[in-house]
mmCIF file of C-alpha atoms in Angstrom:
data_model
loop_
_atom_site.group_PDB
_atom_site.id
_atom_site.type_symbol
_atom_site.label_atom_id
_atom_site.label_comp_id
_atom_site.label_asym_id
_atom_site.label_seq_id
_atom_site.Cartn_x
_atom_site.Cartn_y
_atom_site.Cartn_z
ATOM 1 C CA MET W 1 136.793 -154.485 86.953
ATOM 2 C CA ASN W 2 138.311 -157.775 85.859
ATOM 3 C CA VAL W 3 137.384 -158.035 82.197
ATOM 4 C CA LEU W 4 137.801 -161.191 80.116
ATOM 5 C CA VAL W 5 138.674 -160.273 76.532
ATOM 6 C CA THR W 6 138.276 -163.153 74.102
ATOM 7 C CA GLY W 7 140.393 -162.653 71.002
ATOM 8 C CA GLY W 8 142.293 -160.058 73.022
ATOM 9 C CA SER W 9 145.598 -160.402 71.184
ATOM 10 C CA GLY W 10 143.941 -159.683 67.847
ATOM 11 C CA TYR W 11 143.771 -156.343 66.086
ATOM 12 C CA ILE W 12 140.727 -154.751 67.729
ATOM 13 C CA GLY W 13 141.036 -156.800 70.902
ATOM 14 C CA SER W 14 144.591 -155.660 71.667
ATOM 15 C CA HIS W 15 143.723 -151.986 71.231
ATOM 16 C CA THR W 16 140.721 -152.470 73.507
ATOM 17 C CA VAL W 17 142.887 -154.158 76.138
ATOM 18 C CA VAL W 18 145.166 -151.102 76.119
ATOM 19 C CA GLU W 19 142.191 -148.791 76.677
ATOM 20 C CA LEU W 20 140.864 -151.041 79.453
ATOM 21 C CA MET W 21 144.180 -151.122 81.291
ATOM 22 C CA THR W 22 144.785 -147.413 80.796
ATOM 23 C CA ALA W 23 141.391 -146.814 82.433
ATOM 24 C CA GLY W 24 142.463 -148.880 85.456
ATOM 25 C CA HIS W 25 140.748 -152.186 84.681
ATOM 26 C CA GLU W 26 142.407 -155.616 84.715
ATOM 27 C CA ALA W 27 142.325 -157.460 81.394
ATOM 28 C CA ILE W 28 142.415 -161.236 81.049
ATOM 29 C CA ILE W 29 143.083 -162.276 77.460
ATOM 30 C CA VAL W 30 141.900 -165.566 75.968
ATOM 31 C CA ASP W 31 143.128 -166.200 72.423
ATOM 32 C CA ASP W 32 144.127 -169.284 70.440
ATOM 33 C CA LEU W 33 146.518 -167.216 68.245
ATOM 34 C CA SER W 34 144.915 -168.522 65.051
ATOM 35 C CA ASN W 35 145.076 -165.010 63.598
ATOM 36 C CA SER W 36 147.310 -163.121 66.014
ATOM 37 C CA LYS W 37 150.690 -163.286 67.717
ATOM 38 C CA GLU W 38 151.630 -163.812 71.369
ATOM 39 C CA CYS W 39 154.210 -160.997 71.189
ATOM 40 C CA VAL W 40 151.236 -158.608 71.219
ATOM 41 C CA VAL W 41 150.846 -159.316 74.957
ATOM 42 C CA SER W 42 154.368 -157.993 75.610
ATOM 43 C CA ARG W 43 153.680 -154.983 73.420
ATOM 44 C CA ILE W 44 150.573 -154.199 75.466
ATOM 45 C CA ALA W 45 152.744 -154.406 78.582
ATOM 46 C CA SER W 46 155.228 -151.952 77.049
ATOM 47 C CA ILE W 47 152.438 -149.458 76.438
ATOM 48 C CA CYS W 48 150.601 -149.907 79.746
ATOM 49 C CA GLY W 49 153.481 -150.590 82.112
ATOM 50 C CA ARG W 50 152.005 -153.901 83.233
ATOM 51 C CA LYS W 51 151.179 -157.177 81.544
ATOM 52 C CA PRO W 52 147.652 -158.503 81.060
ATOM 53 C CA SER W 53 146.937 -162.106 81.976
ATOM 54 C CA PHE W 54 147.062 -164.367 78.932
ATOM 55 C CA TYR W 55 145.638 -167.826 78.228
ATOM 56 C CA ARG W 56 146.193 -169.595 74.938
ATOM 57 C CA ILE W 57 142.758 -171.160 74.663
ATOM 58 C CA ASN W 58 140.152 -171.706 71.978
ATOM 59 C CA CYS W 59 136.793 -170.483 73.261
ATOM 60 C CA THR W 60 135.080 -173.675 72.134
ATOM 61 C CA ASP W 61 136.971 -175.545 74.878
ATOM 62 C CA ALA W 62 134.590 -175.306 77.839
ATOM 63 C CA GLY W 63 136.920 -176.971 80.328
ATOM 64 C CA LYS W 64 139.850 -174.659 79.699
ATOM 65 C CA LEU W 65 137.595 -171.609 79.550
ATOM 66 C CA ALA W 66 136.064 -172.561 82.894
ATOM 67 C CA ARG W 67 139.564 -172.601 84.413
ATOM 68 C CA VAL W 68 139.947 -168.935 83.446
ATOM 69 C CA PHE W 69 136.805 -168.106 85.419
ATOM 70 C CA VAL W 70 138.006 -170.193 88.383
ATOM 71 C CA GLU W 71 141.393 -168.460 88.475
ATOM 72 C CA ASN W 72 140.040 -164.951 87.908
ATOM 73 C CA ASP W 73 137.075 -163.130 89.407
ATOM 74 C CA ILE W 74 135.567 -162.119 86.049
ATOM 75 C CA ASP W 75 133.147 -159.189 86.224
ATOM 76 C CA ALA W 76 132.416 -158.788 82.502
ATOM 77 C CA VAL W 77 133.358 -160.147 79.091
ATOM 78 C CA ILE W 78 134.185 -158.464 75.798
ATOM 79 C CA HIS W 79 133.816 -161.098 73.082
ATOM 80 C CA PHE W 80 135.939 -160.636 69.958
ATOM 81 C CA ALA W 81 136.996 -164.234 69.280
ATOM 82 C CA GLY W 82 135.920 -165.449 65.869
ATOM 83 C CA TYR W 83 136.877 -165.741 62.234
ATOM 84 C CA LYS W 84 136.316 -162.439 60.439
ATOM 85 C CA ALA W 85 137.062 -162.444 56.675
ATOM 86 C CA VAL W 86 134.008 -161.951 54.447
ATOM 87 C CA GLY W 87 135.549 -163.457 51.309
ATOM 88 C CA GLU W 88 137.067 -166.431 53.141
ATOM 89 C CA SER W 89 133.728 -167.174 54.788
ATOM 90 C CA VAL W 90 132.140 -167.613 51.350
ATOM 91 C CA THR W 91 134.644 -170.344 50.461
ATOM 92 C CA THR W 92 134.752 -172.020 53.907
ATOM 93 C CA PRO W 93 131.306 -171.446 55.413
ATOM 94 C CA LEU W 94 131.270 -174.493 57.700
ATOM 95 C CA ALA W 95 134.436 -173.392 59.457
ATOM 96 C CA TYR W 96 132.888 -169.977 60.127
ATOM 97 C CA TYR W 97 129.592 -171.345 61.420
ATOM 98 C CA ARG W 98 131.290 -173.954 63.601
ATOM 99 C CA ASN W 99 133.894 -171.643 65.141
ATOM 100 C CA ASN W 100 131.979 -168.402 65.590
ATOM 101 C CA ILE W 101 128.737 -169.851 66.880
ATOM 102 C CA ASP W 102 130.234 -172.653 68.980
ATOM 103 C CA SER W 103 132.651 -170.282 70.714
ATOM 104 C CA THR W 104 129.801 -167.958 71.677
ATOM 105 C CA LEU W 105 127.556 -170.733 72.960
ATOM 106 C CA THR W 106 130.391 -172.174 75.029
ATOM 107 C CA LEU W 107 131.270 -168.753 76.418
ATOM 108 C CA LEU W 108 127.654 -168.099 77.462
ATOM 109 C CA GLU W 109 127.398 -171.488 79.153
ATOM 110 C CA VAL W 110 130.588 -170.870 81.134
ATOM 111 C CA MET W 111 129.504 -167.309 82.004
ATOM 112 C CA GLU W 112 126.215 -168.671 83.337
ATOM 113 C CA ALA W 113 127.986 -171.336 85.386
ATOM 114 C CA TYR W 114 130.120 -168.685 87.094
ATOM 115 C CA GLY W 115 127.497 -165.962 87.484
ATOM 116 C CA CYS W 116 128.946 -163.455 85.002
ATOM 117 C CA LYS W 117 126.128 -161.313 83.568
ATOM 118 C CA LYS W 118 127.733 -158.543 81.502
ATOM 119 C CA LEU W 119 128.776 -159.059 77.868
ATOM 120 C CA VAL W 120 129.913 -156.714 75.102
ATOM 121 C CA PHE W 121 129.738 -158.483 71.746
ATOM 122 C CA SER W 122 131.809 -157.655 68.691
ATOM 123 C CA SER W 123 129.097 -157.628 66.040
ATOM 124 C CA SER W 124 129.214 -156.068 62.588
ATOM 125 C CA ALA W 125 127.430 -153.765 60.182
ATOM 126 C CA THR W 126 127.048 -156.819 57.932
ATOM 127 C CA VAL W 127 123.928 -157.763 59.939
ATOM 128 C CA TYR W 128 122.022 -155.072 58.032
ATOM 129 C CA GLY W 129 122.429 -157.066 54.822
ATOM 130 C CA PRO W 130 121.926 -156.002 51.217
ATOM 131 C CA GLU W 131 118.358 -154.679 51.484
ATOM 132 C CA ASN W 132 118.575 -151.869 54.054
ATOM 133 C CA PRO W 133 119.433 -148.397 52.712
ATOM 134 C CA HIS W 134 122.408 -146.526 54.102
ATOM 135 C CA PRO W 135 123.153 -144.952 56.446
ATOM 136 C CA TYR W 136 122.350 -147.940 58.635
ATOM 137 C CA ARG W 137 120.345 -147.294 61.803
ATOM 138 C CA GLU W 138 119.831 -149.617 64.761
ATOM 139 C CA ASP W 139 116.050 -149.608 64.270
ATOM 140 C CA MET W 140 116.427 -151.232 60.838
ATOM 141 C CA PRO W 141 115.971 -155.016 60.510
ATOM 142 C CA ALA W 142 119.299 -156.686 61.323
ATOM 143 C CA ILE W 143 118.312 -160.187 60.264
ATOM 144 C CA GLN W 144 120.135 -160.749 56.990
ATOM 145 C CA SER W 145 123.600 -160.739 55.485
ATOM 146 C CA ALA W 146 125.488 -161.134 52.221
ATOM 147 C CA SER W 147 128.095 -163.610 53.562
ATOM 148 C CA PRO W 148 128.440 -166.559 55.963
ATOM 149 C CA TYR W 149 130.612 -164.347 58.191
ATOM 150 C CA GLY W 150 127.753 -161.858 58.439
ATOM 151 C CA TRP W 151 125.228 -164.603 59.043
ATOM 152 C CA THR W 152 127.229 -165.781 62.072
ATOM 153 C CA LYS W 153 126.844 -162.270 63.502
ATOM 154 C CA VAL W 154 123.096 -162.285 62.761
ATOM 155 C CA MET W 155 122.721 -165.665 64.461
ATOM 156 C CA ILE W 156 124.783 -164.690 67.494
ATOM 157 C CA GLU W 157 122.781 -161.495 67.927
ATOM 158 C CA ARG W 158 119.642 -163.675 67.879
ATOM 159 C CA ILE W 159 121.150 -166.049 70.428
ATOM 160 C CA LEU W 160 122.055 -163.167 72.732
ATOM 161 C CA THR W 161 118.604 -161.608 72.367
ATOM 162 C CA ASP W 162 116.910 -164.895 73.264
ATOM 163 C CA TYR W 163 119.316 -165.447 76.145
ATOM 164 C CA CYS W 164 118.598 -162.003 77.587
ATOM 165 C CA THR W 165 114.880 -162.773 77.376
ATOM 166 C CA SER W 166 115.402 -165.930 79.423
ATOM 167 C CA LYS W 167 117.795 -164.198 81.862
ATOM 168 C CA PRO W 168 116.328 -160.719 82.571
ATOM 169 C CA ASP W 169 119.304 -159.692 84.735
ATOM 170 C CA PHE W 170 121.810 -160.355 81.937
ATOM 171 C CA CYS W 171 123.065 -157.482 79.754
ATOM 172 C CA ALA W 172 124.420 -157.922 76.241
ATOM 173 C CA VAL W 173 125.610 -154.873 74.292
ATOM 174 C CA LEU W 174 125.851 -155.511 70.547
ATOM 175 C CA LEU W 175 128.417 -153.261 68.901
ATOM 176 C CA ARG W 176 127.789 -153.140 65.165
ATOM 177 C CA TYR W 177 130.914 -151.552 63.889
ATOM 178 C CA PHE W 178 132.008 -150.732 60.462
ATOM 179 C CA ASN W 179 135.576 -150.825 59.029
ATOM 180 C CA PRO W 180 138.339 -150.243 61.590
ATOM 181 C CA ILE W 181 141.780 -149.284 60.285
ATOM 182 C CA GLY W 182 144.838 -147.516 61.686
ATOM 183 C CA SER W 183 147.155 -148.361 64.569
ATOM 184 C CA HIS W 184 148.117 -147.326 68.090
ATOM 185 C CA THR W 185 150.147 -144.121 68.328
ATOM 186 C CA SER W 186 153.049 -146.033 69.905
ATOM 187 C CA GLY W 187 153.581 -147.950 66.657
ATOM 188 C CA LEU W 188 153.580 -151.183 68.686
ATOM 189 C CA LEU W 189 150.070 -152.381 67.842
ATOM 190 C CA GLY W 190 148.367 -152.626 64.481
ATOM 191 C CA ASP W 191 146.577 -154.886 62.033
ATOM 192 C CA ASP W 192 149.121 -157.664 61.483
ATOM 193 C CA PRO W 193 147.276 -160.836 60.434
ATOM 194 C CA ASN W 194 148.982 -164.159 59.852
ATOM 195 C CA GLY W 195 149.505 -164.889 56.164
ATOM 196 C CA ILE W 196 148.127 -162.780 53.324
ATOM 197 C CA PRO W 197 145.796 -160.082 54.715
ATOM 198 C CA ASN W 198 142.095 -160.295 53.942
ATOM 199 C CA ASN W 199 141.414 -156.685 54.976
ATOM 200 C CA LEU W 200 142.245 -153.656 52.869
ATOM 201 C CA MET W 201 144.531 -151.519 55.047
ATOM 202 C CA PRO W 202 147.068 -154.180 56.088
ATOM 203 C CA TYR W 203 147.242 -155.237 52.453
ATOM 204 C CA ILE W 204 147.882 -151.630 51.383
ATOM 205 C CA ALA W 205 150.589 -151.334 54.049
ATOM 206 C CA ARG W 206 152.355 -154.496 52.898
ATOM 207 C CA VAL W 207 152.284 -153.291 49.306
ATOM 208 C CA ALA W 208 153.744 -149.965 50.448
ATOM 209 C CA ALA W 209 156.476 -151.847 52.315
ATOM 210 C CA GLY W 210 157.324 -153.900 49.232
ATOM 211 C CA GLN W 211 156.218 -157.153 50.847
ATOM 212 C CA LEU W 212 153.448 -157.606 48.292
ATOM 213 C CA GLU W 213 153.716 -156.680 44.624
ATOM 214 C CA LYS W 214 150.496 -154.753 44.140
ATOM 215 C CA LEU W 215 147.018 -154.119 45.460
ATOM 216 C CA THR W 216 144.034 -155.638 43.695
ATOM 217 C CA ILE W 217 140.873 -153.555 43.952
ATOM 218 C CA PHE W 218 137.887 -155.862 43.677
ATOM 219 C CA GLY W 219 135.618 -154.237 41.124
ATOM 220 C CA ASN W 220 135.276 -150.710 39.738
ATOM 221 C CA ASP W 221 131.795 -151.062 38.247
ATOM 222 C CA TYR W 222 129.686 -150.579 41.368
ATOM 223 C CA ARG W 223 127.044 -147.840 41.447
ATOM 224 C CA THR W 224 129.260 -145.495 43.465
ATOM 225 C CA PRO W 225 130.909 -142.205 42.432
ATOM 226 C CA ASP W 226 134.188 -143.829 41.323
ATOM 227 C CA GLY W 227 132.905 -147.387 40.817
ATOM 228 C CA THR W 228 134.681 -148.879 43.849
ATOM 229 C CA CYS W 229 133.059 -150.013 47.088
ATOM 230 C CA GLN W 230 132.366 -147.415 49.774
ATOM 231 C CA ARG W 231 132.826 -148.186 53.456
ATOM 232 C CA ASP W 232 132.721 -146.346 56.784
ATOM 233 C CA TYR W 233 136.371 -146.455 57.888
ATOM 234 C CA LEU W 234 137.048 -145.548 61.516
ATOM 235 C CA HIS W 235 140.205 -145.469 63.598
ATOM 236 C CA VAL W 236 140.719 -148.609 65.682
ATOM 237 C CA VAL W 237 141.547 -146.498 68.747
ATOM 238 C CA ASP W 238 138.180 -144.732 68.461
ATOM 239 C CA LEU W 239 136.573 -148.160 68.178
ATOM 240 C CA ALA W 240 138.427 -149.442 71.257
ATOM 241 C CA VAL W 241 137.172 -146.475 73.282
ATOM 242 C CA GLY W 242 133.655 -147.401 72.155
ATOM 243 C CA HIS W 243 134.017 -150.766 73.867
ATOM 244 C CA LEU W 244 134.815 -149.053 77.160
ATOM 245 C CA LYS W 245 131.731 -146.905 76.777
ATOM 246 C CA ALA W 246 129.661 -150.033 76.110
ATOM 247 C CA LEU W 247 131.147 -151.729 79.162
ATOM 248 C CA GLU W 248 130.194 -148.752 81.328
ATOM 249 C CA TYR W 249 126.664 -148.868 79.907
ATOM 250 C CA ALA W 250 126.345 -152.587 80.670
ATOM 251 C CA GLN W 251 127.113 -152.085 84.353
ATOM 252 C CA ASP W 252 123.854 -150.175 84.894
ATOM 253 C CA HIS W 253 121.558 -151.906 82.409
ATOM 254 C CA GLU W 254 119.916 -155.231 81.686
ATOM 255 C CA GLY W 255 118.681 -156.811 78.470
ATOM 256 C CA VAL W 256 120.079 -156.439 74.971
ATOM 257 C CA GLU W 257 120.974 -153.173 73.200
ATOM 258 C CA ALA W 258 122.648 -152.517 69.835
ATOM 259 C CA PHE W 259 124.851 -149.575 68.857
ATOM 260 C CA ASN W 260 126.524 -148.611 65.591
ATOM 261 C CA LEU W 261 130.142 -147.498 65.865
ATOM 262 C CA GLY W 262 131.242 -145.593 62.769
ATOM 263 C CA THR W 263 132.020 -142.128 61.455
ATOM 264 C CA GLY W 264 128.862 -141.715 59.397
ATOM 265 C CA LYS W 265 130.855 -141.118 56.199
ATOM 266 C CA GLY W 266 131.368 -143.378 53.202
ATOM 267 C CA ILE W 267 134.874 -143.542 51.692
ATOM 268 C CA SER W 268 135.619 -145.522 48.542
ATOM 269 C CA VAL W 269 138.507 -147.945 48.124
ATOM 270 C CA LEU W 270 140.153 -145.600 45.621
ATOM 271 C CA GLU W 271 139.702 -142.643 47.950
ATOM 272 C CA LEU W 272 141.384 -144.586 50.761
ATOM 273 C CA VAL W 273 144.273 -145.543 48.489
ATOM 274 C CA LYS W 274 144.760 -141.892 47.509
ATOM 275 C CA ALA W 275 144.509 -140.787 51.157
ATOM 276 C CA PHE W 276 147.209 -143.281 52.127
ATOM 277 C CA GLU W 277 149.460 -142.076 49.300
ATOM 278 C CA THR W 278 148.975 -138.431 50.275
ATOM 279 C CA ALA W 279 149.356 -138.931 54.029
ATOM 280 C CA ASN W 280 152.563 -140.925 53.665
ATOM 281 C CA SER W 281 154.047 -139.565 50.403
ATOM 282 C CA ILE W 282 153.993 -143.047 48.879
ATOM 283 C CA SER W 283 152.854 -144.281 45.469
ATOM 284 C CA LEU W 284 150.889 -147.542 45.550
ATOM 285 C CA PRO W 285 150.779 -149.902 42.553
ATOM 286 C CA TYR W 286 147.286 -151.303 42.071
ATOM 287 C CA VAL W 287 145.175 -153.119 39.496
ATOM 288 C CA ILE W 288 141.427 -153.543 39.091
ATOM 289 C CA GLY W 289 140.185 -157.091 39.524
ATOM 290 C CA PRO W 290 136.761 -158.751 39.416
ATOM 291 C CA ARG W 291 134.223 -158.224 42.153
ATOM 292 C CA ARG W 292 134.713 -160.266 45.333
ATOM 293 C CA ALA W 293 131.938 -162.546 46.540
ATOM 294 C CA GLY W 294 130.029 -161.176 49.532
ATOM 295 C CA ASP W 295 130.928 -157.496 49.039
ATOM 296 C CA LEU W 296 128.176 -154.877 49.096
ATOM 297 C CA PRO W 297 128.541 -151.718 46.963
ATOM 298 C CA ALA W 298 128.278 -149.179 49.792
ATOM 299 C CA PHE W 299 127.309 -148.694 53.411
ATOM 300 C CA TRP W 300 128.033 -146.412 56.325
ATOM 301 C CA ALA W 301 126.675 -145.728 59.792
ATOM 302 C CA ASP W 302 124.217 -143.495 61.484
ATOM 303 C CA ALA W 303 126.119 -143.377 64.781
ATOM 304 C CA SER W 304 123.876 -140.854 66.544
ATOM 305 C CA LYS W 305 122.533 -143.420 69.028
ATOM 306 C CA ALA W 306 126.048 -144.163 70.325
ATOM 307 C CA LYS W 307 126.680 -140.437 70.679
ATOM 308 C CA ASN W 308 123.411 -139.743 72.484
ATOM 309 C CA ILE W 309 123.395 -142.757 74.828
ATOM 310 C CA LEU W 310 127.014 -143.878 75.211
ATOM 311 C CA GLY W 311 128.593 -140.464 74.797
ATOM 312 C CA TRP W 312 130.837 -141.883 72.071
ATOM 313 C CA GLU W 313 131.779 -140.522 68.664
ATOM 314 C CA ALA W 314 134.677 -141.069 66.279
ATOM 315 C CA LYS W 315 137.271 -138.310 66.564
ATOM 316 C CA LEU W 316 140.279 -139.337 64.450
ATOM 317 C CA SER W 317 140.520 -138.535 60.724
ATOM 318 C CA VAL W 318 141.213 -140.690 57.679
ATOM 319 C CA GLU W 319 144.663 -139.095 57.533
ATOM 320 C CA ASP W 320 145.261 -140.184 61.151
ATOM 321 C CA MET W 321 144.234 -143.705 60.183
ATOM 322 C CA CYS W 322 146.555 -143.834 57.171
ATOM 323 C CA ARG W 323 149.567 -142.310 58.927
ATOM 324 C CA SER W 324 149.275 -144.576 61.973
ATOM 325 C CA ALA W 325 148.783 -147.685 59.840
ATOM 326 C CA TRP W 326 151.983 -146.940 57.907
ATOM 327 C CA SER W 327 153.860 -146.067 61.104
ATOM 328 C CA PHE W 328 153.088 -149.544 62.448
ATOM 329 C CA ALA W 329 153.745 -151.379 59.189
ATOM 330 C CA SER W 330 157.040 -149.630 58.466
ATOM 331 C CA SER W 331 158.392 -150.301 61.958
ATOM 332 C CA SER W 332 157.257 -153.919 62.308
#
């Protein structure tokens, strides 16, 4: 298949492109490089032995996006493009609503114009909001969030659901994933955001490398065993494989379907810090700071639906995540 991957030079997108190409598919990347680097395309080529097509385009630009469909016979789309930092979204909500929602609407309009009817959407566990108990299940209400970032995912899921109702032969797979960390085994791909990282693992790695002075843990007074937030951390390679499974599912189905992708285990921030130190024989300086706006105390997945229907489950350990993340950071 020829698969358009929006945001394909980003962290999760690039790992997914590698899995797509390794499985024999052709990947066409669209990315505006607002939070990624073009050198990632060459790194993908080094891993796969061939280079994916690349267009430096913002997905809100309908004309340029249409050109991608004209020049490539697109069979399906995996949609990652969008701003993704919970804390940042609280301080700049308009930017998040404008970019994330507009890019999806434009993409759907262009897909419709060119007869493309298969979409895998990069959603998030944040759609379950602060009221649902964990572990989160797909049959729980996914119509709330604790941050503008999460609300964009809620709204896009609603848009895709309504669109599938109006277009019965269209398939949208909503992948609600949890907290991806780790890097590709080659050491060539990893979480390498522009500027100061918003996510925990790349921040830890930069502290370990001496690029940042210390890690600030946002709050230690949550109602969790050690007072720090608990999340369901999964290896980004496991997550990338999940997108291939979703793509396979979409080929034989219509309508909208949601799947959680996670390990089903909650790990606290302090536990992850200690796991990183142990896995890599490194001591990390950290301080406790105030809570961060938009953070929930704890959540993790019930991923049994993905296992039963997609045949997917997370296989790599927290130690694998920590070792691979440091391997990438220390060689970059």
